[in-house]
Amino acid sequence: MRFERLWRNASLATLAPQRPGVGWVQPGAIGVAGGRIAFAGAEAELPVGADAGEVLDLEGRLVTPGLIDCHTHLVFGGERSGEFEMRMAGADYQSIARAGGGILSTVRATRAATDEELAASAGERLRVLMAEGVTTVEIKSGYGLDLLTELRMLRVARALGRQHPVEVATTLLAAHAVPPDRDRASYLDLVIRKLIPQAAREGLADAVDGYCEGIAFTPVEIRAVLAAARCAGLPVKLHADQLSDGGGAALAAEFQALSADHLEWTNIEGVAALARSGTVAVLLPGAFYCLREHQQPPVAELRRRGVRMALATDCNPGTSPLLSILTALNLAAVQFGLTIEECLAGVTREAAHALGRAREIGTLEAGKRADLAIWDVERPAELVYWIGRNPLHKRIWRGE
Ligand code: DI6
Ligand code: FE
């Protein structure tokens, strides 16, 4: 066996499903060839006579799969610190939104921004995420709310993936809010008849998402959007039950969604539906924290039913201006009671499932893309425990 590069003397958290816990292997080795993992396992099991172009001694450092941020809104114009100030002074998120602030203020700023400006600000945010070991990031549209700007956001997101050593998954979130300049019915018509088919035809979106919420779209409206996505051959995701129980989880499950995200208000029937459809529950502790929510997602029930749980930053200018996936791990442990293993799996293996890419990424197993994060820590728990420390030693994308 010939490796282009071989890392030895590593502590591996492989997250491989056939290994228990975090898939711990120590001392471990990883060999890569052609941008893929050719070997990931115990040093003692390295094939006899294997040789490598380059051998690196990791001196016991922890290696995890490259981290996957499976829910972000990285592309947007402007920022919303003014709204944050208002909320800290007592205003609530939903009344700001109803008064034309919130998402709509970002829509105005996004429409006014050039492609170059959008790419520059999102690129800066992307590089911050990458500096903490992120090798795959999902990016949603949803701040254009017209044909031109929604497609523009997706193109900018795609271009970011070409310009950086990172994998970008794009999601069309045109059903994010009713635009200021159209009525609900005509906007939904545009989304269903034009936007979704065109985004699919041009290969701009890997999935379709919707905001099923009192301040956004009703389950009936979202059902039509998800049906249009299905017609266009695109998988779906859903912002579900964040601020109220709107039956979002069950709706996502009905469409075999890749993921249902937020889920603070999801009831036990909703969890059962997710379990039946194999939909991943994506928990977003940054939004929970910033909105000072009290309603906890039904973690115990998700666990009991064996629903996969992923975690993400939900980086967006309103409810989660969070650019640290490691902080999201800490928030999920402290606020939601996730275990260290669940936290790590949530930004690797389970996040890969939430993007429909589990065959390619998310674990350290032979055959998968060689996306790795090498850390200056001894124990996986340290990745969750610190707040504001970035112990990344090296980020490897496609073996480099
Ligand atoms: N994700 C979203 O899309 C909304 N909330 C969330 O957690 C709205 C984000 C925003 O206010 O811009
Ligand atoms: Fe979101």
Coordinates of C-alpha atoms and ligand atoms in Angstrom, one line a residue:
M1 CA 0.0 0.0 0.0
R2 CA 1.3 3.4 -0.9
F3 CA 0.3 6.6 0.8
E4 CA 1.1 10.1 -0.3
R5 CA 1.1 11.2 3.3
L6 CA 1.0 9.2 6.5
W7 CA 0.3 10.7 10.0
R8 CA 1.5 8.5 12.8
N9 CA 1.4 8.5 16.6
A10 CA -2.1 10.1 16.6
S11 CA -5.1 9.9 18.9
L12 CA -8.0 9.3 16.6
A13 CA -11.6 10.2 17.2
T14 CA -12.8 8.4 14.1
L15 CA -16.5 8.7 14.7
A16 CA -16.8 5.5 12.7
P17 CA -20.2 4.0 13.4
Q18 CA -18.8 0.5 13.9
R19 CA -16.5 1.7 16.7
P20 CA -18.0 2.6 20.1
G21 CA -18.2 6.2 21.5
V22 CA -16.1 8.7 19.5
G23 CA -14.4 5.8 17.7
W24 CA -11.3 6.2 19.8
V25 CA -8.0 4.7 18.4
Q26 CA -4.7 5.2 20.0
P27 CA -2.0 5.1 18.9
G28 CA -3.5 5.6 15.5
A29 CA -2.4 6.4 12.0
I30 CA -4.0 7.9 8.9
G31 CA -2.7 7.4 5.4
V32 CA -4.1 9.4 2.5
A33 CA -3.9 9.0 -1.3
G34 CA -5.6 10.9 -4.0
G35 CA -7.4 13.2 -1.6
R36 CA -9.0 10.3 0.2
I37 CA -8.4 8.3 3.4
A38 CA -6.6 5.1 2.4
F39 CA -6.1 3.9 6.0
A40 CA -7.4 5.1 9.4
G41 CA -6.9 2.8 12.4
A42 CA -4.4 1.5 14.9
E43 CA -0.7 1.8 14.2
A44 CA -0.4 -1.9 14.8
E45 CA -2.8 -2.6 11.9
L46 CA -0.9 -0.6 9.3
P47 CA -0.4 -2.9 6.3
V48 CA 3.0 -4.5 6.3
G49 CA 5.3 -2.9 3.8
A50 CA 3.1 0.2 3.5
D51 CA 5.2 3.2 2.4
A52 CA 4.5 6.9 2.2
G53 CA 5.8 9.9 0.4
E54 CA 5.8 11.8 3.6
V55 CA 5.5 10.6 7.2
L56 CA 4.5 13.0 10.0
D57 CA 4.7 12.3 13.7
L58 CA 1.7 13.8 15.5
E59 CA 3.2 13.2 19.0
G60 CA -0.2 12.0 20.3
R61 CA -2.3 14.9 19.0
L62 CA -6.0 14.4 18.6
V63 CA -7.3 13.9 15.0
T64 CA -11.0 14.3 14.2
P65 CA -12.8 14.4 10.9
G66 CA -12.8 17.9 9.5
L67 CA -15.7 19.8 11.2
I68 CA -19.0 20.3 9.3
D69 CA -21.2 23.4 9.9
C70 CA -24.4 22.1 8.4
H71 CA -26.6 25.2 8.9
T72 CA -25.4 28.7 8.2
H73 CA -26.6 31.9 6.6
L74 CA -23.1 33.2 5.9
V75 CA -23.9 35.3 2.8
F76 CA -25.7 38.5 3.7
G77 CA -25.3 42.3 3.6
G78 CA -24.9 44.6 6.6
E79 CA -25.2 43.5 10.2
R80 CA -27.9 43.8 12.9
S81 CA -26.1 45.1 16.1
G82 CA -28.7 47.8 16.3
E83 CA -31.4 45.2 16.6
F84 CA -29.3 43.4 19.2
E85 CA -29.2 46.6 21.2
M86 CA -32.9 46.9 21.0
R87 CA -33.4 43.3 22.2
M88 CA -31.0 43.7 25.0
A89 CA -33.1 46.8 26.0
G90 CA -36.2 44.6 26.1
A91 CA -37.7 44.5 22.6
D92 CA -38.5 41.0 21.4
Y93 CA -37.4 39.3 18.2
Q94 CA -40.8 38.7 16.8
S95 CA -42.1 42.2 17.3
I96 CA -39.0 43.7 15.6
A97 CA -39.6 41.3 12.7
R98 CA -43.3 42.3 12.5
A99 CA -42.3 46.0 12.5
G100 CA -40.2 45.5 9.3
G101 CA -36.9 45.0 11.0
G102 CA -35.3 41.6 11.5
I103 CA -34.9 39.5 8.4
L104 CA -36.3 42.3 6.2
S105 CA -33.6 44.8 7.2
T106 CA -31.0 42.2 6.1
V107 CA -32.9 41.8 2.9
R108 CA -32.6 45.5 2.1
A109 CA -28.8 45.4 2.9
T110 CA -28.3 42.3 0.8
R111 CA -30.2 43.6 -2.2
A112 CA -28.1 46.8 -2.1
A113 CA -24.8 44.9 -1.9
T114 CA -22.8 44.0 -5.0
D115 CA -21.7 40.4 -5.6
E116 CA -18.1 41.5 -4.7
E117 CA -19.3 43.0 -1.4
L118 CA -21.3 39.9 -0.5
A119 CA -18.4 37.6 -1.3
A120 CA -15.9 39.7 0.7
S121 CA -18.0 39.8 3.9
A122 CA -19.0 36.2 3.6
G123 CA -15.5 35.1 2.7
E124 CA -14.2 36.8 5.9
R125 CA -16.8 34.8 8.0
L126 CA -16.0 31.6 6.2
R127 CA -12.3 31.9 7.0
V128 CA -13.1 32.4 10.6
L129 CA -15.0 29.1 10.6
M130 CA -12.3 27.4 8.7
A131 CA -9.7 28.5 11.3
E132 CA -11.5 26.3 13.8
G133 CA -11.2 23.2 11.6
V134 CA -14.3 23.5 9.5
T135 CA -13.9 21.7 6.1
T136 CA -17.5 21.7 5.0
V137 CA -20.1 24.4 5.4
E138 CA -23.7 24.7 4.3
I139 CA -24.8 28.2 3.2
K140 CA -28.4 29.3 2.7
S141 CA -29.9 32.0 0.6
G142 CA -33.0 33.8 2.0
Y143 CA -32.0 37.4 2.3
G144 CA -32.8 38.2 -1.3
L145 CA -36.5 37.3 -1.5
D146 CA -36.6 38.1 -5.2
L147 CA -35.5 36.0 -8.2
L148 CA -32.3 37.9 -8.9
T149 CA -31.0 38.3 -5.4
E150 CA -31.8 34.7 -4.2
L151 CA -29.9 33.3 -7.2
R152 CA -27.1 35.8 -6.7
M153 CA -26.7 34.7 -3.1
L154 CA -26.4 31.0 -4.2
R155 CA -23.8 32.0 -6.9
V156 CA -21.8 33.9 -4.3
A157 CA -21.9 30.8 -2.0
R158 CA -20.8 28.5 -4.8
A159 CA -18.0 30.8 -5.8
L160 CA -16.8 30.9 -2.2
G161 CA -16.4 27.1 -2.3
R162 CA -14.3 27.4 -5.5
Q163 CA -12.1 30.1 -4.0
H164 CA -11.4 28.4 -0.7
P165 CA -10.2 24.9 0.3
V166 CA -13.5 24.0 1.8
E167 CA -16.7 22.2 0.6
V168 CA -19.7 24.4 0.3
A169 CA -23.3 23.0 0.2
T170 CA -25.9 25.5 -0.9
T171 CA -29.5 25.7 0.2
L172 CA -32.2 27.7 -1.4
L173 CA -34.2 29.4 1.5
A174 CA -36.4 31.6 -0.6
A175 CA -39.3 30.8 1.8
H176 CA -37.6 32.7 4.6
A177 CA -40.0 35.7 4.9
V178 CA -42.6 37.5 2.8
P179 CA -40.7 40.3 0.9
P180 CA -41.7 43.9 1.5
D181 CA -42.7 44.5 -2.1
R182 CA -45.0 41.5 -2.9
D183 CA -48.0 39.8 -1.3
R184 CA -47.6 36.3 0.2
A185 CA -49.4 34.4 -2.6
S186 CA -47.6 36.0 -5.5
Y187 CA -44.2 35.6 -3.8
L188 CA -44.9 31.9 -3.0
D189 CA -46.0 31.5 -6.6
L190 CA -42.6 32.9 -7.7
V191 CA -40.7 30.6 -5.4
I192 CA -42.6 27.5 -6.5
R193 CA -42.9 28.2 -10.3
K194 CA -39.7 30.1 -11.0
L195 CA -37.1 30.1 -8.2
I196 CA -36.9 26.5 -7.3
P197 CA -37.0 25.2 -10.9
Q198 CA -34.3 27.6 -12.0
A199 CA -32.0 27.0 -9.0
A200 CA -32.3 23.3 -9.7
R201 CA -31.8 23.7 -13.5
E202 CA -28.7 25.8 -13.0
G203 CA -27.3 23.5 -10.3
L204 CA -27.2 26.4 -7.8
A205 CA -28.9 24.7 -4.9
D206 CA -28.1 21.3 -3.3
A207 CA -31.3 21.5 -1.2
V208 CA -34.4 23.6 -0.4
D209 CA -35.3 25.0 3.0
G210 CA -38.2 27.0 4.5
Y211 CA -38.9 29.0 7.6
C212 CA -42.1 27.4 9.1
E213 CA -43.0 29.9 11.8
G214 CA -45.6 32.3 12.9
I215 CA -43.6 35.3 11.6
A216 CA -42.8 33.5 8.3
F217 CA -44.8 30.8 6.5
T218 CA -47.5 28.5 7.6
P219 CA -47.3 24.7 7.3
V220 CA -49.7 24.8 4.4
E221 CA -47.5 27.3 2.5
I222 CA -44.3 25.4 3.4
R223 CA -45.9 22.1 2.2
A224 CA -46.3 23.6 -1.3
V225 CA -42.7 24.8 -1.3
L226 CA -41.4 21.4 -0.3
A227 CA -43.5 19.7 -2.9
A228 CA -42.0 22.0 -5.5
A229 CA -38.5 21.0 -4.3
R230 CA -39.5 17.4 -4.7
C231 CA -40.7 18.0 -8.2
A232 CA -37.4 19.7 -9.0
G233 CA -35.5 16.7 -7.6
L234 CA -34.0 18.6 -4.7
P235 CA -33.9 17.3 -1.1
V236 CA -35.3 19.5 1.6
K237 CA -34.5 20.8 5.1
L238 CA -36.7 22.9 7.4
H239 CA -36.5 25.6 10.0
A240 CA -39.0 23.9 12.3
D241 CA -40.7 24.6 15.6
Q242 CA -38.1 27.2 16.8
L243 CA -40.4 29.8 18.4
S244 CA -43.7 27.8 18.5
D245 CA -45.0 24.3 17.8
G246 CA -46.2 24.5 14.2
G247 CA -45.9 20.9 13.5
G248 CA -42.7 21.6 11.5
A249 CA -40.9 18.4 12.5
A250 CA -43.8 16.2 11.2
L251 CA -43.9 18.2 8.0
A252 CA -40.2 17.8 7.5
A253 CA -40.6 14.1 8.1
E254 CA -43.5 13.8 5.6
F255 CA -41.0 15.0 2.9
Q256 CA -38.2 12.7 4.1
A257 CA -36.2 15.9 4.8
L258 CA -32.5 15.6 5.3
S259 CA -32.9 17.6 8.4
A260 CA -35.3 19.5 10.6
D261 CA -33.6 22.3 12.4
H262 CA -34.1 24.1 15.8
L263 CA -36.9 21.9 17.2
E264 CA -37.2 23.7 20.5
W265 CA -41.0 23.3 20.5
T266 CA -41.3 19.9 18.8
N267 CA -43.6 17.5 20.6
I268 CA -43.2 13.8 21.0
E269 CA -45.3 13.0 17.9
G270 CA -42.9 15.2 15.9
V271 CA -39.9 13.4 17.3
A272 CA -41.5 10.0 16.4
A273 CA -42.1 11.3 12.9
L274 CA -38.4 12.3 12.6
A275 CA -37.4 8.8 13.8
R276 CA -39.5 7.1 11.2
S277 CA -38.3 9.2 8.3
G278 CA -34.6 9.1 9.3
T279 CA -34.5 12.9 9.3
V280 CA -31.6 14.4 11.2
A281 CA -32.4 16.8 14.1
V282 CA -30.1 19.9 13.8
L283 CA -29.8 21.7 17.1
L284 CA -28.8 25.3 17.0
P285 CA -27.7 26.4 20.5
G286 CA -26.4 29.8 19.3
A287 CA -29.9 31.1 18.4
F288 CA -31.3 29.6 21.7
Y289 CA -28.7 31.5 23.6
C290 CA -29.0 34.8 21.8
L291 CA -32.8 34.8 22.0
R292 CA -32.6 33.9 25.7
E293 CA -35.0 31.1 25.0
H294 CA -36.2 28.8 27.7
Q295 CA -37.9 26.0 25.8
Q296 CA -35.4 23.2 25.4
P297 CA -35.3 21.0 22.3
P298 CA -36.6 17.5 23.3
V299 CA -33.1 16.0 23.5
A300 CA -34.1 13.0 25.8
E301 CA -36.9 12.0 23.4
L302 CA -34.6 12.4 20.3
R303 CA -32.1 10.2 22.1
R304 CA -34.7 7.6 23.1
R305 CA -36.0 7.4 19.6
G306 CA -32.5 7.2 18.0
V307 CA -32.9 10.3 16.0
R308 CA -29.5 11.5 14.7
M309 CA -28.6 14.9 16.3
A310 CA -26.3 17.4 14.5
L311 CA -25.2 20.8 15.7
A312 CA -24.4 24.0 13.8
T313 CA -23.7 27.6 14.3
D314 CA -26.8 28.9 12.4
C315 CA -24.5 31.9 11.8
N316 CA -26.9 34.7 10.7
P317 CA -27.0 38.4 11.4
G318 CA -30.2 38.3 13.5
T319 CA -30.6 35.4 15.9
S320 CA -27.1 33.8 15.9
P321 CA -24.1 36.0 15.1
L322 CA -21.9 33.0 16.0
L323 CA -18.8 32.4 14.1
S324 CA -17.3 29.7 16.3
I325 CA -18.3 26.1 15.9
L326 CA -16.3 25.1 19.0
T327 CA -18.4 27.6 21.0
A328 CA -21.5 25.9 19.6
L329 CA -20.3 22.6 21.1
N330 CA -19.9 24.2 24.5
L331 CA -23.3 25.9 24.3
A332 CA -24.9 22.5 23.3
A333 CA -23.3 20.7 26.2
V334 CA -24.1 23.4 28.8
Q335 CA -27.6 24.4 27.6
F336 CA -29.0 21.2 26.0
G337 CA -27.1 18.6 28.0
L338 CA -25.5 16.9 25.0
T339 CA -22.6 14.6 25.9
I340 CA -19.1 15.1 24.6
E341 CA -19.7 12.2 22.1
E342 CA -22.9 13.7 20.9
C343 CA -21.3 17.1 20.5
L344 CA -18.4 15.7 18.4
A345 CA -20.7 13.5 16.3
G346 CA -23.0 16.5 15.8
V347 CA -20.4 18.5 13.9
T348 CA -18.9 15.5 12.0
R349 CA -20.8 12.2 11.3
E350 CA -24.4 13.5 12.0
A351 CA -23.8 16.8 10.2
A352 CA -22.7 14.8 7.2
H353 CA -26.0 13.0 7.3
A354 CA -27.8 16.4 7.6
L355 CA -26.3 17.3 4.3
G356 CA -26.8 14.0 2.6
R357 CA -23.1 13.5 2.3
A358 CA -22.4 10.8 4.8
R359 CA -20.8 8.5 2.2
E360 CA -18.1 11.1 1.5
I361 CA -17.4 12.9 4.7
G362 CA -18.0 13.0 8.4
T363 CA -15.8 10.1 9.8
L364 CA -12.2 8.9 9.6
E365 CA -12.7 5.8 7.5
A366 CA -11.0 4.4 4.4
G367 CA -12.6 5.6 1.2
K368 CA -13.8 9.0 2.6
R369 CA -12.5 12.4 1.7
A370 CA -9.3 13.2 3.6
D371 CA -10.7 16.1 5.5
L372 CA -9.1 16.2 8.9
A373 CA -8.7 18.5 11.9
I374 CA -5.6 18.0 14.0
W375 CA -5.8 19.4 17.5
D376 CA -3.3 20.4 20.2
V377 CA -5.3 18.6 22.9
E378 CA -5.2 15.2 24.4
R379 CA -8.8 14.5 25.1
P380 CA -11.9 15.1 22.9
A381 CA -13.7 16.7 25.8
E382 CA -11.3 19.7 25.5
L383 CA -12.9 20.7 22.2
V384 CA -16.2 21.2 24.1
Y385 CA -14.9 22.4 27.4
W386 CA -12.9 25.6 26.4
I387 CA -14.7 28.8 25.5
G388 CA -12.7 31.0 23.2
R389 CA -9.6 28.8 22.9
N390 CA -8.8 27.5 19.4
P391 CA -6.5 24.5 19.8
L392 CA -6.4 23.7 16.0
H393 CA -3.0 22.5 15.1
K394 CA -3.7 21.9 11.4
R395 CA -6.6 21.6 9.1
I396 CA -6.4 19.2 6.2
W397 CA -8.7 19.4 3.2
R398 CA -8.7 16.6 0.6
G399 CA -5.4 15.3 2.0
E400 CA -3.6 18.7 1.8
Ligands
DI6_1 N1 -32.5 31.0 11.3 C1 -33.2 31.8 10.5 O1 -33.2 31.7 9.4 C2 -34.1 32.7 11.3 N2 -33.8 32.3 12.6 C3 -32.9 31.3 12.6 O2 -32.4 30.7 13.6 C4 -34.0 34.2 11.0 C5 -32.6 34.8 11.0 C6 -32.6 36.3 11.0 O3 -33.2 36.9 11.9 O4 -32.0 36.9 10.1
FE2 FE -31.2 29.4 10.4

